[in-house]
Amino acid sequence: MVHHHRASPLLHHNQQQQQGKGGDALLLMLASFAFASCLLLLLPTSPAFSAAMDDLLQQLGSTRCGQELTPPAPCSAVANGTICCDRTAKRTDVCVMRGDVRTQPRSNSLLLLLPATNSSSAADERIRPYTRKWESSVMSTIDELRLRAVPEAPGASSRCDVRHEVPAVVFSTGGYTGNVYHEFNDGIIPLYITARRYDRNVVFVMLEYHDWWITKYGHVVEQLSAHAPVNLANDNRTHCFPEAVVGLRIHDELAIDASRMPGSQGIRDFRQMLDDAYRGRIKVLVEEEEEKAKAAAEAEATSKWHPQETTDDKPRLTIVSRNGSRAIENEAELARAAAEAGFQVDLLQPRPDTELAQMYRVLNGSDVMVGVHGAAMTHFLFMRPGSVFIQVVPLGTDWAAENYYGQPAGRLGLRYIPYKILPSESSLYRRYSSDHPVLTDPVTVNANGWQVTKKVYLDGQNVRLDMPRFRRRLREAYGHWAAQRRRQQS
């Protein structure tokens, strides 16, 4: 049996009837909220008072009337022997299979085996388990998985080569994998959202399996699953599960909606998970460096990744350097200005083969991160809440810089300081006349499509910072650090 979830006029009608029956309760709830709001405005705040109000509002929000106004998410309850597919979201499809679920690698399928007498529940679904379903170009590169509910043939072999007592989560590591923004936004964070509720009692079944992906994100995967992952394409054994979730849930750009998570876990909980994931590896890195330091004291001083520890009471500022497009042409001048502003300066130059634990170690120990808009800005996730993220925003990238990195950084608890460059700070200023739309009207230029944006503004410009102007951002960042420090000391 297959359940598809889409908007239904009948459901709307039933909700109206239920709302009518609970009208008095609704009015009471609204009056209570109004009363609570007035209290919040008129009464002095204190920890005890705030806690009491939080409890009151939580109780009001969990009333029966509130539950009727907020129906459960599609496929949140799935009967045994059933395939339920939620195709209501813009970003992703998610199907849930419950019962005797079996992998069938040769046909790129998952089977839900039903009793031989239950032919009425037979079903056939297809899904590409990747979180960008609105992008047909990339979705066409994702392997399609077939989900079938079929009656077990009389006398047929029902052998399970590997029987698992925990559910499976099935997803693809294809698509835009190779770009760190997409790896986190389309993969790692949705994997956290989908799998966290199982408390590591889950098996990951992967399409388009990549050994390098497992090497890169293995520490994170181990925080989400206590079991070895399954490479569906290269594992011809029949794996059997009591349940399978096919596809990953996604909330927003580099974001987690705590109201939709068990235990109200949010993006800060995700970052704590990253702390847990990399703690052991970072300890090993420190021990290795200490051993090298005994043999060669200068090794630590020349390390690109972690300069020698200093006893100076200075905040640490890390410049995330770019090679190629959107590079800071006067990066050395930026480093000198940051040092003059009172910072200890590190230069981080990530490469495709850079170990994430190394980057996590540097940024987790930094008070300020500075970089130009691009995929590497995803590493703001490695910064401690309360630290500062300065994003240099090139021409034509305002919307993407704000939505992909600025707003998510704020939700993580960072102090976000955008630095929108002037046309004169762009290398495009040397290629176009001062009144050219590329310089004066990037919105209109971007309206010509993504390929134009990519060619002109993403691949076609570098920046040369106006240092007197940028120093104001450095002073703001230093002031924020100093204020944080005073609060901690008091």
Short mmCIF file of C-alpha atoms in Angstrom, two decimals:
data_model
loop_
_atom_site.label_atom_id
_atom_site.label_comp_id
_atom_site.label_asym_id
_atom_site.label_seq_id
_atom_site.Cartn_x
_atom_site.Cartn_y
_atom_site.Cartn_z
CA MET A 1 0.00 0.00 0.00
CA VAL A 2 1.35 3.44 -0.95
CA HIS A 3 0.46 6.73 0.67
CA HIS A 4 1.12 9.97 -1.22
CA HIS A 5 0.86 13.21 0.70
CA ARG A 6 -0.33 16.35 -1.02
CA ALA A 7 -2.66 19.19 -0.04
CA SER A 8 -6.25 17.95 0.23
CA PRO A 9 -9.50 20.05 0.19
CA LEU A 10 -11.15 17.35 2.31
CA LEU A 11 -8.43 17.67 4.93
CA HIS A 12 -8.94 21.44 4.94
CA HIS A 13 -12.70 20.95 5.42
CA ASN A 14 -12.15 18.55 8.31
CA GLN A 15 -9.73 20.97 9.92
CA GLN A 16 -12.33 23.74 9.70
CA GLN A 17 -14.89 21.53 11.41
CA GLN A 18 -12.45 20.66 14.17
CA GLN A 19 -11.51 24.30 14.58
CA GLY A 20 -15.19 25.20 14.93
CA LYS A 21 -15.66 22.59 17.65
CA GLY A 22 -12.61 23.90 19.48
CA GLY A 23 -13.45 27.60 19.00
CA ASP A 24 -13.82 28.33 22.68
CA ALA A 25 -10.51 26.66 23.46
CA LEU A 26 -8.85 28.67 20.70
CA LEU A 27 -10.19 31.97 22.08
CA LEU A 28 -8.98 31.01 25.55
CA MET A 29 -5.55 30.15 24.18
CA LEU A 30 -5.28 33.46 22.30
CA ALA A 31 -6.32 35.41 25.39
CA SER A 32 -3.70 33.54 27.41
CA PHE A 33 -1.02 34.38 24.87
CA ALA A 34 -2.06 38.05 24.95
CA PHE A 35 -1.94 38.07 28.75
CA ALA A 36 1.49 36.42 28.72
CA SER A 37 2.76 38.96 26.17
CA CYS A 38 1.60 41.84 28.35
CA LEU A 39 3.38 40.33 31.34
CA LEU A 40 6.57 40.07 29.33
CA LEU A 41 6.32 43.75 28.42
CA LEU A 42 5.24 45.17 31.78
CA LEU A 43 6.94 43.08 34.43
CA PRO A 44 10.67 43.21 35.21
CA THR A 45 12.63 40.32 33.79
CA SER A 46 14.51 37.82 35.91
CA PRO A 47 15.79 34.27 35.29
CA ALA A 48 13.06 32.80 37.48
CA PHE A 49 10.32 34.87 35.86
CA SER A 50 11.58 34.09 32.33
CA ALA A 51 11.72 30.37 33.09
CA ALA A 52 8.17 30.45 34.43
CA MET A 53 6.93 32.27 31.34
CA ASP A 54 8.72 29.79 29.08
CA ASP A 55 6.96 26.95 30.87
CA LEU A 56 3.60 28.70 30.55
CA LEU A 57 4.02 29.38 26.85
CA GLN A 58 5.16 25.81 26.25
CA GLN A 59 2.08 24.48 28.03
CA LEU A 60 -0.19 26.79 26.03
CA GLY A 61 1.46 25.72 22.81
CA SER A 62 0.86 22.04 23.59
CA THR A 63 -2.89 22.30 24.09
CA ARG A 64 -5.24 20.02 22.22
CA CYS A 65 -6.41 22.95 20.12
CA GLY A 66 -2.82 23.70 19.10
CA GLN A 67 -2.28 20.11 18.10
CA GLU A 68 -5.36 20.20 15.88
CA LEU A 69 -4.11 23.34 14.14
CA THR A 70 -0.72 21.71 13.43
CA PRO A 71 -1.24 18.32 11.78
CA PRO A 72 1.59 15.77 12.01
CA ALA A 73 4.20 15.73 9.26
CA PRO A 74 3.54 13.39 6.31
CA CYS A 75 4.82 9.84 6.82
CA SER A 76 5.46 10.47 10.52
CA ALA A 77 3.40 7.35 11.25
CA VAL A 78 3.72 4.41 8.84
CA ALA A 79 1.89 1.11 9.24
CA ASN A 80 3.77 -2.17 9.01
CA GLY A 81 3.87 -3.56 5.47
CA THR A 82 3.56 -0.08 3.97
CA ILE A 83 5.51 2.31 1.75
CA CYS A 84 4.77 5.97 2.46
CA CYS A 85 6.26 8.70 0.23
CA ASP A 86 6.23 12.36 1.18
CA ARG A 87 6.63 14.41 -2.00
CA THR A 88 5.25 17.68 -0.63
CA ALA A 89 8.57 19.46 -0.04
CA LYS A 90 10.32 21.55 -2.67
CA ARG A 91 13.82 20.38 -1.82
CA THR A 92 13.51 16.64 -1.29
CA ASP A 93 11.37 13.51 -1.49
CA VAL A 94 11.44 11.08 1.42
CA CYS A 95 9.94 7.59 1.44
CA VAL A 96 9.53 5.31 4.46
CA MET A 97 9.28 1.53 4.16
CA ARG A 98 8.28 -0.49 7.21
CA GLY A 99 8.27 -4.26 7.55
CA ASP A 100 10.52 -6.83 5.89
CA VAL A 101 12.76 -4.50 3.83
CA ARG A 102 15.49 -6.03 1.64
CA THR A 103 18.17 -4.66 -0.65
CA GLN A 104 18.31 -5.87 -4.25
CA PRO A 105 21.52 -4.30 -5.63
CA ARG A 106 21.37 -5.81 -9.13
CA SER A 107 18.13 -3.99 -9.90
CA ASN A 108 18.96 -0.94 -7.76
CA SER A 109 15.90 -1.69 -5.68
CA LEU A 110 14.58 -2.05 -2.18
CA LEU A 111 11.88 -4.67 -1.66
CA LEU A 112 9.22 -4.65 1.02
CA LEU A 113 8.24 -8.30 1.31
CA LEU A 114 4.56 -8.91 2.09
CA PRO A 115 2.74 -12.11 3.05
CA ALA A 116 1.79 -14.12 -0.03
CA THR A 117 -1.91 -13.48 0.64
CA ASN A 118 -1.50 -9.70 0.75
CA SER A 119 -1.40 -8.81 -2.94
CA SER A 120 -3.66 -5.77 -2.43
CA SER A 121 -0.77 -3.84 -0.82
CA ALA A 122 1.63 -4.26 -3.76
CA ALA A 123 3.33 -0.96 -4.70
CA ASP A 124 6.03 0.46 -6.94
CA GLU A 125 7.76 3.78 -6.22
CA ARG A 126 10.82 5.48 -7.67
CA ILE A 127 13.00 8.05 -5.93
CA ARG A 128 16.32 9.84 -6.41
CA PRO A 129 17.51 10.32 -2.80
CA TYR A 130 19.18 13.72 -3.06
CA THR A 131 18.11 17.05 -1.57
CA ARG A 132 17.94 19.28 -4.67
CA LYS A 133 14.93 17.82 -6.44
CA TRP A 134 14.02 21.15 -8.07
CA GLU A 135 17.29 21.10 -10.06
CA SER A 136 16.59 18.70 -12.90
CA SER A 137 20.13 18.94 -14.28
CA VAL A 138 21.83 17.61 -11.15
CA MET A 139 18.99 15.24 -10.25
CA SER A 140 19.42 13.50 -13.59
CA THR A 141 22.89 12.44 -12.42
CA ILE A 142 21.56 10.79 -9.23
CA ASP A 143 20.87 7.07 -9.35
CA GLU A 144 17.16 6.27 -9.28
CA LEU A 145 16.14 3.76 -6.65
CA ARG A 146 13.08 1.55 -7.10
CA LEU A 147 10.97 0.77 -4.03
CA ARG A 148 8.58 -2.17 -4.39
CA ALA A 149 6.11 -3.77 -2.02
CA VAL A 150 5.56 -7.30 -3.35
CA PRO A 151 3.92 -10.46 -2.00
CA GLU A 152 6.38 -13.21 -1.20
CA ALA A 153 6.13 -15.95 -3.84
CA PRO A 154 5.17 -19.37 -2.42
CA GLY A 155 8.25 -21.53 -2.03
CA ALA A 156 10.61 -18.67 -2.87
CA SER A 157 13.85 -18.38 -0.97
CA SER A 158 13.66 -15.71 1.72
CA ARG A 159 17.34 -15.72 2.61
CA CYS A 160 18.89 -12.70 4.27
CA ASP A 161 22.65 -12.57 3.90
CA VAL A 162 22.88 -9.82 6.52
CA ARG A 163 20.03 -9.20 8.93
CA HIS A 164 20.03 -5.84 10.71
CA GLU A 165 18.00 -5.14 13.82
CA VAL A 166 18.09 -1.38 13.23
CA PRO A 167 16.61 0.83 10.46
CA ALA A 168 18.38 1.94 7.31
CA VAL A 169 18.77 5.49 6.02
CA VAL A 170 19.37 5.50 2.27
CA PHE A 171 20.92 8.48 0.49
CA SER A 172 23.24 9.49 -2.35
CA THR A 173 26.69 11.01 -1.99
CA GLY A 174 26.63 12.10 -5.64
CA GLY A 175 25.37 15.38 -7.08
CA TYR A 176 27.46 18.40 -6.15
CA THR A 177 29.72 16.35 -3.89
CA GLY A 178 33.21 17.85 -4.11
CA ASN A 179 32.01 21.33 -3.15
CA VAL A 180 32.21 21.77 0.63
CA TYR A 181 29.09 23.96 0.76
CA HIS A 182 27.00 21.31 -0.97
CA GLU A 183 28.61 18.52 1.02
CA PHE A 184 27.36 20.13 4.23
CA ASN A 185 24.15 21.75 3.01
CA ASP A 186 22.87 18.92 0.80
CA GLY A 187 24.42 16.00 2.65
CA ILE A 188 25.91 16.21 6.14
CA ILE A 189 23.31 18.49 7.79
CA PRO A 190 20.34 16.65 6.19
CA LEU A 191 21.93 13.38 7.32
CA TYR A 192 22.06 14.77 10.86
CA ILE A 193 18.43 15.92 10.63
CA THR A 194 17.28 12.51 9.37
CA ALA A 195 19.42 10.18 11.47
CA ARG A 196 19.86 11.93 14.81
CA ARG A 197 16.59 10.56 16.18
CA TYR A 198 17.98 7.01 16.00
CA ASP A 199 20.80 7.72 18.47
CA ARG A 200 23.37 5.92 16.24
CA ASN A 201 21.19 2.79 15.98
CA VAL A 202 20.93 3.08 12.20
CA VAL A 203 22.74 1.78 9.11
CA PHE A 204 23.60 4.13 6.25
CA VAL A 205 23.01 2.69 2.79
CA MET A 206 24.77 4.83 0.18
CA LEU A 207 24.27 5.33 -3.53
CA GLU A 208 27.17 6.74 -5.59
CA TYR A 209 29.47 5.66 -2.79
CA HIS A 210 32.88 7.40 -2.70
CA ASP A 211 35.79 6.16 -0.61
CA TRP A 212 37.16 9.70 -0.36
CA TRP A 213 33.83 10.92 1.06
CA ILE A 214 33.99 8.30 3.80
CA THR A 215 37.60 9.27 4.52
CA LYS A 216 36.71 12.96 4.68
CA TYR A 217 33.55 12.65 6.77
CA GLY A 218 34.17 9.38 8.57
CA HIS A 219 34.47 11.07 11.98
CA VAL A 220 31.06 12.68 11.50
CA VAL A 221 29.45 9.49 10.18
CA GLU A 222 30.63 7.65 13.29
CA GLN A 223 28.77 10.17 15.46
CA LEU A 224 25.52 9.38 13.64
CA SER A 225 25.80 5.61 13.16
CA ALA A 226 27.42 2.87 15.20
CA HIS A 227 27.34 0.51 12.20
CA ALA A 228 29.42 0.12 9.06
CA PRO A 229 27.86 1.80 6.00
CA VAL A 230 26.61 -0.25 3.05
CA ASN A 231 27.77 0.49 -0.50
CA LEU A 232 24.63 -0.52 -2.38
CA ALA A 233 26.24 -0.73 -5.81
CA ASN A 234 29.16 -2.96 -4.78
CA ASP A 235 27.59 -5.12 -2.09
CA ASN A 236 25.67 -7.97 -3.72
CA ARG A 237 24.52 -9.43 -0.44
CA THR A 238 20.87 -9.14 0.59
CA HIS A 239 20.66 -6.80 3.58
CA CYS A 240 17.40 -6.98 5.55
CA PHE A 241 16.03 -4.17 7.71
CA PRO A 242 12.88 -3.63 9.78
CA GLU A 243 12.54 -0.15 8.30
CA ALA A 244 14.13 2.07 5.68
CA VAL A 245 14.04 5.85 5.26
CA VAL A 246 14.94 6.66 1.66
CA GLY A 247 16.04 10.24 1.09
CA LEU A 248 17.16 12.93 3.54
CA ARG A 249 15.12 15.67 5.15
CA ILE A 250 16.37 19.24 4.76
CA HIS A 251 15.15 22.44 6.41
CA ASP A 252 16.99 25.43 4.91
CA GLU A 253 20.43 26.68 3.87
CA LEU A 254 22.96 25.30 6.40
CA ALA A 255 20.13 25.30 8.93
CA ILE A 256 18.26 23.07 11.36
CA ASP A 257 14.74 23.93 12.48
CA ALA A 258 14.78 22.90 16.15
CA SER A 259 10.97 22.81 16.28
CA ARG A 260 11.04 19.88 13.84
CA MET A 261 13.75 17.93 15.65
CA PRO A 262 13.55 15.47 18.55
CA GLY A 263 14.64 17.18 21.74
CA SER A 264 14.51 20.54 19.91
CA GLN A 265 18.05 20.02 18.62
CA GLY A 266 19.30 22.90 16.49
CA ILE A 267 22.38 24.06 14.63
CA ARG A 268 24.34 24.55 17.86
CA ASP A 269 23.71 20.90 18.73
CA PHE A 270 25.02 20.02 15.28
CA ARG A 271 28.17 21.99 16.00
CA GLN A 272 28.55 20.23 19.33
CA MET A 273 28.38 16.97 17.39
CA LEU A 274 31.26 18.27 15.22
CA ASP A 275 33.20 18.99 18.41
CA ASP A 276 32.65 15.42 19.53
CA ALA A 277 33.57 14.08 16.09
CA TYR A 278 36.94 15.82 15.82
CA ARG A 279 38.06 15.89 19.45
CA GLY A 280 39.89 12.57 19.32
CA ARG A 281 41.60 13.27 16.02
CA ILE A 282 42.72 16.73 17.13
CA LYS A 283 44.22 15.20 20.26
CA VAL A 284 46.25 12.85 18.05
CA LEU A 285 47.38 15.78 15.88
CA VAL A 286 48.54 17.69 18.95
CA GLU A 287 50.46 14.67 20.24
CA GLU A 288 52.12 14.17 16.85
CA GLU A 289 53.19 17.82 16.75
CA GLU A 290 54.60 17.60 20.24
CA GLU A 291 56.68 14.60 19.21
CA LYS A 292 57.98 16.43 16.17
CA ALA A 293 58.74 19.48 18.29
CA LYS A 294 61.06 17.43 20.46
CA ALA A 295 63.08 16.45 17.40
CA ALA A 296 62.92 19.81 15.63
CA ALA A 297 61.79 22.86 17.59
CA GLU A 298 61.36 24.86 14.40
CA ALA A 299 58.79 22.47 12.90
CA GLU A 300 55.94 23.96 14.89
CA ALA A 301 56.99 27.51 14.02
CA THR A 302 56.88 26.78 10.28
CA SER A 303 53.59 24.82 10.39
CA LYS A 304 51.08 26.34 7.98
CA TRP A 305 48.17 25.01 9.95
CA HIS A 306 48.93 25.79 13.54
CA PRO A 307 51.57 28.41 14.27
CA GLN A 308 53.47 28.18 17.54
CA GLU A 309 51.30 28.90 20.56
CA THR A 310 51.81 32.37 21.95
CA THR A 311 51.41 33.70 25.43
CA ASP A 312 50.33 37.08 24.09
CA ASP A 313 46.86 37.98 25.27
CA LYS A 314 45.59 38.65 21.77
CA PRO A 315 42.52 37.43 19.89
CA ARG A 316 43.26 35.12 16.98
CA LEU A 317 42.10 36.12 13.49
CA THR A 318 42.18 33.58 10.67
CA ILE A 319 42.16 34.64 7.03
CA VAL A 320 40.69 31.92 4.81
CA SER A 321 42.72 32.39 1.64
CA ARG A 322 41.42 31.74 -1.87
CA ASN A 323 43.36 30.71 -4.97
CA GLY A 324 41.98 31.76 -8.33
CA SER A 325 38.78 33.78 -8.55
CA ARG A 326 37.62 36.06 -5.72
CA ALA A 327 41.09 36.14 -4.21
CA ILE A 328 42.13 39.06 -2.02
CA GLU A 329 44.84 40.72 -4.08
CA ASN A 330 46.26 42.65 -1.12
CA GLU A 331 46.06 39.78 1.36
CA ALA A 332 49.45 40.59 2.88
CA GLU A 333 48.29 44.14 3.55
CA LEU A 334 45.15 42.73 5.19
CA ALA A 335 47.27 40.54 7.47
CA ARG A 336 49.42 43.55 8.50
CA ALA A 337 46.32 45.65 9.19
CA ALA A 338 44.82 42.88 11.33
CA ALA A 339 48.06 42.58 13.31
CA GLU A 340 48.13 46.36 13.81
CA ALA A 341 44.53 46.17 15.07
CA GLY A 342 45.66 43.84 17.84
CA PHE A 343 45.09 40.38 16.38
CA GLN A 344 47.33 37.35 16.18
CA VAL A 345 46.95 36.44 12.49
CA ASP A 346 46.80 32.98 10.91
CA LEU A 347 46.55 32.28 7.18
CA LEU A 348 44.50 29.22 6.26
CA GLN A 349 44.83 27.95 2.69
CA PRO A 350 42.52 24.93 2.37
CA ARG A 351 43.18 22.41 -0.40
CA PRO A 352 40.94 19.59 -1.63
CA ASP A 353 43.03 17.09 0.34
CA THR A 354 43.15 19.13 3.55
CA GLU A 355 41.97 17.08 6.52
CA LEU A 356 38.85 18.61 8.02
CA ALA A 357 40.11 18.00 11.55
CA GLN A 358 43.03 20.33 10.76
CA MET A 359 40.69 23.07 9.63
CA TYR A 360 38.37 22.48 12.54
CA ARG A 361 41.28 22.82 14.92
CA VAL A 362 42.37 26.17 13.47
CA LEU A 363 38.91 27.76 13.21
CA ASN A 364 37.63 26.37 16.49
CA GLY A 365 40.59 28.13 18.11
CA SER A 366 40.00 31.42 16.29
CA ASP A 367 38.10 34.46 17.49
CA VAL A 368 37.58 35.97 14.03
CA MET A 369 37.31 34.42 10.58
CA VAL A 370 37.77 36.57 7.46
CA GLY A 371 37.14 35.38 3.93
CA VAL A 372 35.62 36.18 0.56
CA HIS A 373 32.19 34.80 -0.33
CA GLY A 374 32.46 31.27 -1.68
CA ALA A 375 32.10 27.63 -0.69
CA ALA A 376 34.97 27.84 1.83
CA MET A 377 32.83 30.17 3.95
CA THR A 378 30.91 27.03 4.95
CA HIS A 379 33.69 26.55 7.48
CA PHE A 380 32.08 29.20 9.68
CA LEU A 381 30.36 26.09 11.10
CA PHE A 382 33.70 25.34 12.79
CA MET A 383 33.72 28.66 14.70
CA ARG A 384 32.65 28.85 18.33
CA PRO A 385 29.32 30.62 19.00
CA GLY A 386 30.11 34.17 20.07
CA SER A 387 33.06 34.54 17.69
CA VAL A 388 33.11 36.84 14.65
CA PHE A 389 32.64 36.04 10.97
CA ILE A 390 33.62 38.77 8.49
CA GLN A 391 32.50 37.92 4.97
CA VAL A 392 33.85 40.00 2.10
CA VAL A 393 30.98 40.34 -0.38
CA PRO A 394 32.11 40.86 -4.01
CA LEU A 395 29.94 42.61 -6.58
CA GLY A 396 26.89 40.63 -7.66
CA THR A 397 26.92 38.22 -4.72
CA ASP A 398 24.86 40.12 -2.12
CA TRP A 399 21.86 37.79 -2.01
CA ALA A 400 23.89 34.58 -1.97
CA ALA A 401 26.31 35.90 0.65
CA GLU A 402 23.47 36.84 2.99
CA ASN A 403 21.27 33.79 2.52
CA TYR A 404 23.89 31.06 2.23
CA TYR A 405 26.31 32.27 4.92
CA GLY A 406 25.25 35.47 6.69
CA GLN A 407 21.89 34.36 8.06
CA PRO A 408 23.08 30.81 8.91
CA ALA A 409 26.07 32.26 10.77
CA GLY A 410 23.72 34.39 12.85
CA ARG A 411 21.63 31.33 13.72
CA LEU A 412 24.79 29.60 14.94
CA GLY A 413 25.39 32.49 17.32
CA LEU A 414 28.24 34.18 15.48
CA ARG A 415 28.64 37.93 15.20
CA TYR A 416 28.25 38.34 11.44
CA ILE A 417 29.94 41.39 9.88
CA PRO A 418 29.48 41.70 6.10
CA TYR A 419 31.91 43.82 4.10
CA LYS A 420 30.26 44.75 0.81
CA ILE A 421 32.97 45.95 -1.56
CA LEU A 422 32.70 49.10 -3.63
CA PRO A 423 33.04 48.83 -7.43
CA SER A 424 36.51 50.35 -7.14
CA GLU A 425 37.58 47.38 -4.95
CA SER A 426 36.69 44.85 -7.65
CA SER A 427 39.02 43.74 -10.43
CA LEU A 428 36.02 44.26 -12.71
CA TYR A 429 36.58 47.99 -12.24
CA ARG A 430 39.68 47.64 -14.39
CA ARG A 431 37.76 45.87 -17.18
CA TYR A 432 34.55 47.90 -17.49
CA SER A 433 33.74 51.59 -17.67
CA SER A 434 32.53 53.16 -14.42
CA ASP A 435 28.95 53.42 -15.73
CA HIS A 436 28.75 49.84 -17.01
CA PRO A 437 25.80 47.76 -15.60
CA VAL A 438 28.26 45.10 -14.40
CA LEU A 439 29.47 47.70 -11.88
CA THR A 440 26.37 49.82 -11.35
CA ASP A 441 23.51 47.31 -11.59
CA PRO A 442 24.52 43.73 -10.69
CA VAL A 443 20.88 42.80 -10.01
CA THR A 444 19.97 43.36 -13.67
CA VAL A 445 23.06 41.49 -14.85
CA ASN A 446 22.24 38.55 -12.56
CA ALA A 447 18.72 38.47 -14.00
CA ASN A 448 20.27 37.05 -17.19
CA GLY A 449 20.75 33.72 -15.43
CA TRP A 450 23.10 31.67 -13.31
CA GLN A 451 25.66 31.11 -16.05
CA VAL A 452 26.10 34.87 -16.48
CA THR A 453 26.44 35.35 -12.71
CA LYS A 454 28.99 32.59 -12.54
CA LYS A 455 31.04 33.87 -15.45
CA VAL A 456 31.02 37.56 -14.51
CA TYR A 457 30.90 37.73 -10.72
CA LEU A 458 32.02 34.35 -9.40
CA ASP A 459 34.71 33.29 -11.84
CA GLY A 460 35.60 36.72 -13.20
CA GLN A 461 36.58 38.96 -10.30
CA ASN A 462 39.08 39.37 -7.50
CA VAL A 463 39.00 41.98 -4.76
CA ARG A 464 41.47 44.57 -3.53
CA LEU A 465 40.31 45.76 -0.14
CA ASP A 466 40.19 49.47 0.67
CA MET A 467 42.19 49.08 3.89
CA PRO A 468 41.14 52.37 5.60
CA ARG A 469 37.54 51.29 5.04
CA PHE A 470 38.12 47.65 6.02
CA ARG A 471 39.93 48.65 9.22
CA ARG A 472 36.55 49.74 10.59
CA ARG A 473 35.41 46.11 10.37
CA LEU A 474 38.56 44.99 12.14
CA ARG A 475 37.93 47.49 14.94
CA GLU A 476 34.34 46.30 15.22
CA ALA A 477 35.50 42.68 15.45
CA TYR A 478 38.12 43.56 18.07
CA GLY A 479 35.55 45.52 20.06
CA HIS A 480 33.17 42.54 20.02
CA TRP A 481 35.95 40.24 21.24
CA ALA A 482 36.93 42.69 23.99
CA ALA A 483 33.31 43.01 25.16
CA GLN A 484 32.94 39.23 25.21
CA ARG A 485 36.16 38.96 27.19
CA ARG A 486 34.99 41.51 29.77
CA ARG A 487 31.71 39.66 30.23
CA GLN A 488 33.52 36.37 30.74
CA GLN A 489 35.91 37.88 33.27
CA SER A 490 33.10 39.51 35.23
#
